[in-house]
Amino acid sequence: MRTRQHLYALLGAISVMFVTLSPKASAQEQQSLDGMQIGELVEGSLKLMQARNWAEALRWNNHLVKEYGDRAPSQFGPRFGSIYYRKGICEIQLKKWSEAMNSFETCYKEYHNNDPERKSSNKFDKLCLLYWGEAAVGAEQWDLALDQFKKFMNERKKTDKYDPGKLFINYALCYYNIGDLVKGNENFETVIKNKVKFKTSDASILAAFQALVEAVIEADQEQTLLDFIAKNRGAIIIEPFMMHQFAPLFMKMASDAINADMERAAMQLYQLIPSTEVAIMDTKEKLDAMGDLPRLRLGSSFLDKANLESRMEKLEEQKNGTKNLDIIRLAALAYLHEKHGNVRGAYSSYLQLEKYYANADRREDFLYNLVRTAFAVDVGDKALTFANRFIEDFPKSDKVKEVRRMMLTTLFANGEYETCIERGSAMIGDLKVGTLAHDMCLHVLGGSYYYTNQNEKAQPLLDQHVETYPESSYVIPTTYFQASNKYRLGFLEDAAKLLDGFLEKYPEPAENVYMPYALYDRGTIHFQLQEYDPALEVTQDRLIDKFPDCNILDQAFNLKGNILLSTEKEAEAETAYMRALEIAEARGNITAAAESLVNIVSLKVNQGEKDDVKLDEALPFVDKFWKSYSEGGEFYKNQMSLIQFPVLEKADRLQEALDHLERRITVRAKDPLARGLDTMLAVFTENFLKINDVKALKEKFLNFPGIGLGDKAARALMQISIIKVFENEAKAAQKEITKGVEGAENKLREANARVQVEFQNLKAEFQVKDLATSILLSVGDYLRTKTATPREAIPYYDEAINRKNNEQHLFPALSGRADIYGQSKNPADIAKGLEDFQRIYTEAEVPKLKEFALYRMTDLLLKKGDFQDAQAKAKAYLEEAGYRRYKPDVQLMLARAYDRQKMPNDAIKMYLNIWSANMGDIRVSAPAIIRFMEMQWDKNAPGKEGAPSDRQSAYQSGWRYIDLTRPLVDKMTSEELGMWQEVETLVKRYETNPEIKTMAEIQREKEANE
Amino acid sequence: MKKLITTTLIAVLSLSAFGQEEDDGPVLSPTLLFDRKGEGKLVYLEAATDKAIRYRVNKVASSFEDARIATFKSIYVYDPDLFIEAKDLYETRKYEDALKKIKEVQTKYAPIAAIVDGPVAKANFLELECYRKLSNLKELDKALRAFDKGSLTSDIYQRQLQIYLLWDKLRNEEWNNLTQLAEEYADVKLTGEQRAQVAYCNGVALEKIQKPQEALFQYQIVITADGGASEVVAADAALRILGILQADPAVKEAKVAWDAEGEPQPLVGTIGLHEAAAVAKLYEMSLGGGKLLPSKYTYFLKYSVEQPDAAEEKPAPKEEKKEDK
């Protein structure tokens, strides 16, 4: 359906003709025409037409026709044709096209001019053809119109004045509408070329242009329009004050062009529209020019002051209001640019809309699109600013959720994990499972907990994501987080399986950017499980060799150093640490450099026990750490403060080491739980006393820098450190007594007395009821693990357990108290310990705590002699898939339970499992093989079917064990060495038995057979 | 006093003799004069100084009248056909032709050049714009120095005169000053055409001080601010966008991945690659003003993709009735 806009323009042009005849006349009231004479009627109708009162004028003309029409040809002759002509003009003005055509037809056919001079007869008999054509244009009868125009041009008399511009425009309109673009353009360009000469109105030109655009769209000939605009741009761009009123029409044409996939044409059309500001300037200029004149002719147009003022008012409204055409144009451009993939172009458009047209009706849409495109083209924090503005300004918008989703992904990418947790937690409950939004939110929330080390909260979310969204675009990071988080939770085997699965499922480094991190975690797990060969294989072959540019290469070398050190390759370990340091320094990775330096110093300090030159070698690394890398993290600062003492002491800089540690203690003391402070105080005390006495230590602790009366945990631990000093003095005195040193007994008495006094001071200064629960735990743990009087800790634990709302501290306190009771030989105490552990096992939700409780219960039951229960608990532990931490110990307990219940076959089988699977762990393998050998020996079944006898088996097993573990002797603790030597003695004893074929004999036989 | 006015006007009139070899009489410009009471009359302006005018009451009047400008509330000189033709040529982007026509206006109407907001003042301004459009900054500078900044009163003209300072910085390659100056316009509501100019100058400066990514955003404003109607800067900005993206390592990487097919696409580089493809296409469609896309950028066209999530709807402004038909 074609618009009729262009016709309105033509009508405007016609109206001009009459305006030139007469100034605006006042409207005449409708009056009865009956009885009026023809002369009076003709004169009246003319006046009405001059006054542009078309409806009334038509009524008068109709009355004339009605009263006189039938007899007019005979009564008035051709002259009456002018009545039909004027009637037709009125009908055109009133858009009564059909009636107008009839009027002009009557004028032409029935009232031929018979006056050769054309003065007194119907002087419109040819001119009416022109208007017949114009009425046909109005009626969209294009062929008829063309015929009439041609006929007019053929028949017209010289006296028939016409507007050539308008006629050519009408020709153009007709041709465009019948699809003849060539002839349409010919006529249109004739007008354009003669625009000044013809004084063609701008409205007429725009009417033809609109017809051209519509014809082009219908005929799908975009190029024709582009060529036309390129050639005639100047003519189409009319004065801004005028052009702007046609802007909606141009917008419409551009929109039609877009819908017809003629985007080039659309863009050209948008370019033709002047900005509102320019239109205002031009309108103001015209108004100024008019002064107080109501109307003013300007070229081919008339300016109407009232209209201009009204237009100015509307333009001002538009400029500051919501319907500014610039808004529509910018929005359309945003669409076009984004459609073609120029998202930054769309962003720029929306940015301008937000910045300069923030009062637009559709601001919500525009701002949303600004947010959307800003996130897409990565404009940093600006995207978040826009998003926050959207949420603030349109809190009820249905797009708020989507904006929050976009914000979340960006916040996550920016590493703003705490904010992600805050916003993601608030969002996730409202999101439907299975939607993209839920997928993203779950990923971000799980990932944020992971990155902030809130691993217990992270795990269920990550597990859920991996399970629910296997096809998610976040599946790779989430699967990695899931595995890595499991590792951080301490489930090494589970994490290992997940990491192996992850590396197998996503083996392409280009696709899987988390691969180096996964390999690093996997290598670390192998290392922690003492699987040194695979640890080295993963770290060296799969990580360092395959990803030489990865950004954790320095950390990988540190891990490699740790692995090599564990396999006693100290020189190679040092090389690895040095390489790690080199890379970290080159990359400016302060944390990795700090780690490397701590590793190097630690290695050299250990070596320094045998060769103190190593301490000298460590010194530059200590200095480098404090000079350049002490900001690599609190952890490494604490580590270096503790390990550097031998190095600085040898360099005669012990006070410097004390100063470093003093600062670390001050910082650590601010931790309510005072984690690690006990070790720090122990090392500080030991080294402080090397250059000071106990009195000075007490003084130091009393006035320790940065530790006030409020730092109760730290102060209590300091008091305990002093107790520990006197306990050590007591121990030393005890040894002297054994050796018969004179005066040792006095020393012992004095030391014990001081211990008592200091304990009293502790209790007096730190009343359990006054201490925060966390401090109760710290003091309790210190007393339990670091002093000779662990039972002194019980009141602290009791208080912590009995307090209300103590969920955070309940289980550690129960665990501490149970541990103390468990160490007792008193069955009642053991029973109390069992009770506490049972409570932990039943009530705790954290798997680690439950596992520990079950392990300790098994231990206590065994100790208590309740072997059946111990067996049940041990089995329960070993059947729990996730329990690995104490597995060898619990296996040993189970074996012992069988053993004590006289279940030799079960016991032997379990002992065999233990020592063969954990040979390197002398702590469990040695006692296991001892009992295995003894029980096999006692069982004493003969060999059968080629298998050796029980005794031969006992001997051979022991011999092989000794042979394989001999390289570990240097690493064994004295306790382990004692047990290992016990195995060796047993082997030797069995070897002397004549029943036994020695390994030397077996070897000789084997060689003989070969 | 009248004698003094007459003498000055005669001097002004003598100027026009050079431009009117073929005409016998003086050039008479239809002009509306409104006195202080607001009463207007149509006269034919013959000469003007900054203080007085000489006019005839009709075209054929043999005598003239002189009057002080201060006695009128306003003086409006109808745009002569010659100026309209110059404007049409300018709008048709035939700037050289327009300049010739402007020279004619300046010569023919030299006797009334002193009229504020008059045809010569407008022609002088159009001359500046032609030089800007032709990127002839040297001539622009020259013309600007000769331009009487008080000869046009509209805010838009005055703002444009300020914006020429950016072009001057561009001509003198004062990049840091230019970016600072451009930033001052950040919150000023300009017309689309002026916004495009400021962004263009800023973009070039940012590019010169090695901030190509920031320049990209400025160039995108250039090509959207007025829909590319500022065809000279829009076309150049589009090519500069393509140049920056072509040199961007991330875009190169994305191109390699795209060509390899099946390779995972790097996100940032791929957005840049599609951006380049889109701008190349838009250059061919409209921004290039009919010029061919330089061959070194044509390969971008094959990376073109239509965005499925382009703003939710096509623009479809309601058909609004025109006012004042």
PDB file of C-alpha atoms in Angstrom, chain B residues 44-164:
ATOM      1  CA  TYR B  44      16.712  46.227  -2.925  1.00  0.00           C
ATOM      2  CA  LEU B  45      20.033  46.403  -1.203  1.00  0.00           C
ATOM      3  CA  GLU B  46      22.847  47.946  -3.145  1.00  0.00           C
ATOM      4  CA  ALA B  47      25.636  48.403  -0.636  1.00  0.00           C
ATOM      5  CA  ALA B  48      26.430  48.056   3.019  1.00  0.00           C
ATOM      6  CA  THR B  49      29.060  48.827   5.586  1.00  0.00           C
ATOM      7  CA  ASP B  50      29.036  47.607   9.131  1.00  0.00           C
ATOM      8  CA  LYS B  51      27.059  50.662  10.079  1.00  0.00           C
ATOM      9  CA  ALA B  52      24.959  51.676   7.085  1.00  0.00           C
ATOM     10  CA  ILE B  53      23.110  50.379   4.070  1.00  0.00           C
ATOM     11  CA  ARG B  54      22.123  51.811   0.696  1.00  0.00           C
ATOM     12  CA  TYR B  55      19.006  50.500  -0.973  1.00  0.00           C
ATOM     13  CA  ARG B  56      16.427  51.247  -3.589  1.00  0.00           C
ATOM     14  CA  VAL B  57      12.739  50.957  -2.899  1.00  0.00           C
ATOM     15  CA  ASN B  58      12.147  48.996  -6.075  1.00  0.00           C
ATOM     16  CA  LYS B  59      14.228  47.394  -8.767  1.00  0.00           C
ATOM     17  CA  VAL B  60      13.807  50.187 -11.221  1.00  0.00           C
ATOM     18  CA  ALA B  61      14.087  53.112  -8.874  1.00  0.00           C
ATOM     19  CA  SER B  62      16.638  55.567 -10.105  1.00  0.00           C
ATOM     20  CA  SER B  63      17.467  56.945  -6.698  1.00  0.00           C
ATOM     21  CA  PHE B  64      18.735  55.212  -3.605  1.00  0.00           C
ATOM     22  CA  GLU B  65      18.291  55.738   0.049  1.00  0.00           C
ATOM     23  CA  ASP B  66      20.883  55.440   2.769  1.00  0.00           C
ATOM     24  CA  ALA B  67      20.143  54.410   6.305  1.00  0.00           C
ATOM     25  CA  ARG B  68      21.914  53.522   9.480  1.00  0.00           C
ATOM     26  CA  ILE B  69      21.798  49.854  10.340  1.00  0.00           C
ATOM     27  CA  ALA B  70      21.127  50.726  13.953  1.00  0.00           C
ATOM     28  CA  THR B  71      17.740  52.084  12.961  1.00  0.00           C
ATOM     29  CA  PHE B  72      16.546  48.618  11.954  1.00  0.00           C
ATOM     30  CA  LYS B  73      15.438  45.803  14.111  1.00  0.00           C
ATOM     31  CA  SER B  74      16.553  43.310  11.477  1.00  0.00           C
ATOM     32  CA  ILE B  75      17.799  43.087   7.952  1.00  0.00           C
ATOM     33  CA  TYR B  76      17.184  39.940   5.978  1.00  0.00           C
ATOM     34  CA  VAL B  77      18.797  39.541   2.590  1.00  0.00           C
ATOM     35  CA  TYR B  78      17.217  36.838   0.480  1.00  0.00           C
ATOM     36  CA  ASP B  79      19.679  34.164  -0.530  1.00  0.00           C
ATOM     37  CA  PRO B  80      20.698  34.980  -4.098  1.00  0.00           C
ATOM     38  CA  ASP B  81      20.280  32.236  -6.684  1.00  0.00           C
ATOM     39  CA  LEU B  82      24.048  32.176  -7.080  1.00  0.00           C
ATOM     40  CA  PHE B  83      24.454  31.270  -3.433  1.00  0.00           C
ATOM     41  CA  ILE B  84      21.701  28.659  -3.677  1.00  0.00           C
ATOM     42  CA  GLU B  85      23.559  27.124  -6.592  1.00  0.00           C
ATOM     43  CA  ALA B  86      26.774  27.118  -4.557  1.00  0.00           C
ATOM     44  CA  LYS B  87      24.952  25.420  -1.711  1.00  0.00           C
ATOM     45  CA  ASP B  88      23.471  22.825  -4.057  1.00  0.00           C
ATOM     46  CA  LEU B  89      26.937  22.064  -5.388  1.00  0.00           C
ATOM     47  CA  TYR B  90      28.216  21.772  -1.846  1.00  0.00           C
ATOM     48  CA  GLU B  91      25.393  19.421  -0.896  1.00  0.00           C
ATOM     49  CA  THR B  92      26.062  17.415  -4.057  1.00  0.00           C
ATOM     50  CA  ARG B  93      29.612  17.090  -2.715  1.00  0.00           C
ATOM     51  CA  LYS B  94      31.140  18.938  -5.652  1.00  0.00           C
ATOM     52  CA  TYR B  95      33.325  21.060  -3.465  1.00  0.00           C
ATOM     53  CA  GLU B  96      35.657  22.410  -6.124  1.00  0.00           C
ATOM     54  CA  ASP B  97      32.690  23.544  -8.202  1.00  0.00           C
ATOM     55  CA  ALA B  98      31.073  24.981  -5.121  1.00  0.00           C
ATOM     56  CA  LEU B  99      34.219  26.979  -4.372  1.00  0.00           C
ATOM     57  CA  LYS B 100      34.104  28.533  -7.817  1.00  0.00           C
ATOM     58  CA  LYS B 101      30.506  29.501  -7.297  1.00  0.00           C
ATOM     59  CA  ILE B 102      31.320  30.862  -3.852  1.00  0.00           C
ATOM     60  CA  LYS B 103      34.005  33.090  -5.389  1.00  0.00           C
ATOM     61  CA  GLU B 104      31.333  34.438  -7.702  1.00  0.00           C
ATOM     62  CA  VAL B 105      29.061  35.181  -4.765  1.00  0.00           C
ATOM     63  CA  GLN B 106      31.893  36.841  -2.875  1.00  0.00           C
ATOM     64  CA  THR B 107      32.740  39.033  -5.857  1.00  0.00           C
ATOM     65  CA  LYS B 108      29.257  39.863  -7.017  1.00  0.00           C
ATOM     66  CA  TYR B 109      27.931  40.643  -3.595  1.00  0.00           C
ATOM     67  CA  ALA B 110      31.061  42.270  -2.224  1.00  0.00           C
ATOM     68  CA  PRO B 111      29.240  45.608  -1.780  1.00  0.00           C
ATOM     69  CA  ILE B 112      26.934  44.012   0.771  1.00  0.00           C
ATOM     70  CA  ALA B 113      29.552  41.738   2.353  1.00  0.00           C
ATOM     71  CA  ALA B 114      29.356  43.630   5.615  1.00  0.00           C
ATOM     72  CA  ILE B 115      25.808  42.447   6.284  1.00  0.00           C
ATOM     73  CA  VAL B 116      25.821  40.160   9.301  1.00  0.00           C
ATOM     74  CA  ASP B 117      24.308  36.772   8.418  1.00  0.00           C
ATOM     75  CA  GLY B 118      24.182  38.007   4.825  1.00  0.00           C
ATOM     76  CA  PRO B 119      24.888  35.978   1.702  1.00  0.00           C
ATOM     77  CA  VAL B 120      28.598  36.830   1.593  1.00  0.00           C
ATOM     78  CA  ALA B 121      29.066  35.857   5.226  1.00  0.00           C
ATOM     79  CA  LYS B 122      27.303  32.588   4.518  1.00  0.00           C
ATOM     80  CA  ALA B 123      29.357  32.090   1.367  1.00  0.00           C
ATOM     81  CA  ASN B 124      32.545  32.751   3.320  1.00  0.00           C
ATOM     82  CA  PHE B 125      31.535  30.120   5.818  1.00  0.00           C
ATOM     83  CA  LEU B 126      30.657  27.697   3.057  1.00  0.00           C
ATOM     84  CA  GLU B 127      34.121  28.307   1.658  1.00  0.00           C
ATOM     85  CA  LEU B 128      35.648  27.180   4.966  1.00  0.00           C
ATOM     86  CA  GLU B 129      33.525  24.072   4.887  1.00  0.00           C
ATOM     87  CA  CYS B 130      34.547  23.313   1.310  1.00  0.00           C
ATOM     88  CA  TYR B 131      38.219  23.500   2.244  1.00  0.00           C
ATOM     89  CA  ARG B 132      37.577  21.248   5.224  1.00  0.00           C
ATOM     90  CA  LYS B 133      35.717  18.759   3.091  1.00  0.00           C
ATOM     91  CA  LEU B 134      38.528  18.840   0.546  1.00  0.00           C
ATOM     92  CA  SER B 135      40.976  18.222   3.414  1.00  0.00           C
ATOM     93  CA  ASN B 136      42.826  21.324   2.298  1.00  0.00           C
ATOM     94  CA  LEU B 137      43.729  22.412   5.787  1.00  0.00           C
ATOM     95  CA  LYS B 138      46.271  24.936   4.616  1.00  0.00           C
ATOM     96  CA  GLU B 139      43.677  26.858   2.627  1.00  0.00           C
ATOM     97  CA  LEU B 140      41.218  26.401   5.454  1.00  0.00           C
ATOM     98  CA  ASP B 141      43.674  28.059   7.784  1.00  0.00           C
ATOM     99  CA  LYS B 142      44.180  30.896   5.335  1.00  0.00           C
ATOM    100  CA  ALA B 143      40.473  31.441   4.791  1.00  0.00           C
ATOM    101  CA  LEU B 144      39.818  31.182   8.509  1.00  0.00           C
ATOM    102  CA  ARG B 145      42.313  33.927   9.229  1.00  0.00           C
ATOM    103  CA  ALA B 146      40.458  36.195   6.795  1.00  0.00           C
ATOM    104  CA  PHE B 147      37.047  35.184   8.115  1.00  0.00           C
ATOM    105  CA  ASP B 148      35.155  37.734  10.186  1.00  0.00           C
ATOM    106  CA  LYS B 149      33.964  35.662  13.128  1.00  0.00           C
ATOM    107  CA  GLY B 150      31.304  38.215  13.948  1.00  0.00           C
ATOM    108  CA  SER B 151      29.691  37.966  10.521  1.00  0.00           C
ATOM    109  CA  LEU B 152      27.550  34.975  11.466  1.00  0.00           C
ATOM    110  CA  THR B 153      25.568  34.905  14.676  1.00  0.00           C
ATOM    111  CA  SER B 154      24.119  31.416  14.866  1.00  0.00           C
ATOM    112  CA  ASP B 155      25.430  29.180  17.648  1.00  0.00           C
ATOM    113  CA  ILE B 156      26.071  26.368  15.212  1.00  0.00           C
ATOM    114  CA  TYR B 157      28.339  28.527  13.068  1.00  0.00           C
ATOM    115  CA  GLN B 158      30.141  29.794  16.143  1.00  0.00           C
ATOM    116  CA  ARG B 159      30.609  26.230  17.443  1.00  0.00           C
ATOM    117  CA  GLN B 160      31.977  25.180  14.079  1.00  0.00           C
ATOM    118  CA  LEU B 161      34.454  28.041  14.203  1.00  0.00           C
ATOM    119  CA  GLN B 162      35.658  26.654  17.526  1.00  0.00           C
ATOM    120  CA  ILE B 163      35.915  23.179  16.065  1.00  0.00           C
ATOM    121  CA  TYR B 164      38.209  24.477  13.349  1.00  0.00           C
TER     122      TYR B 164
END
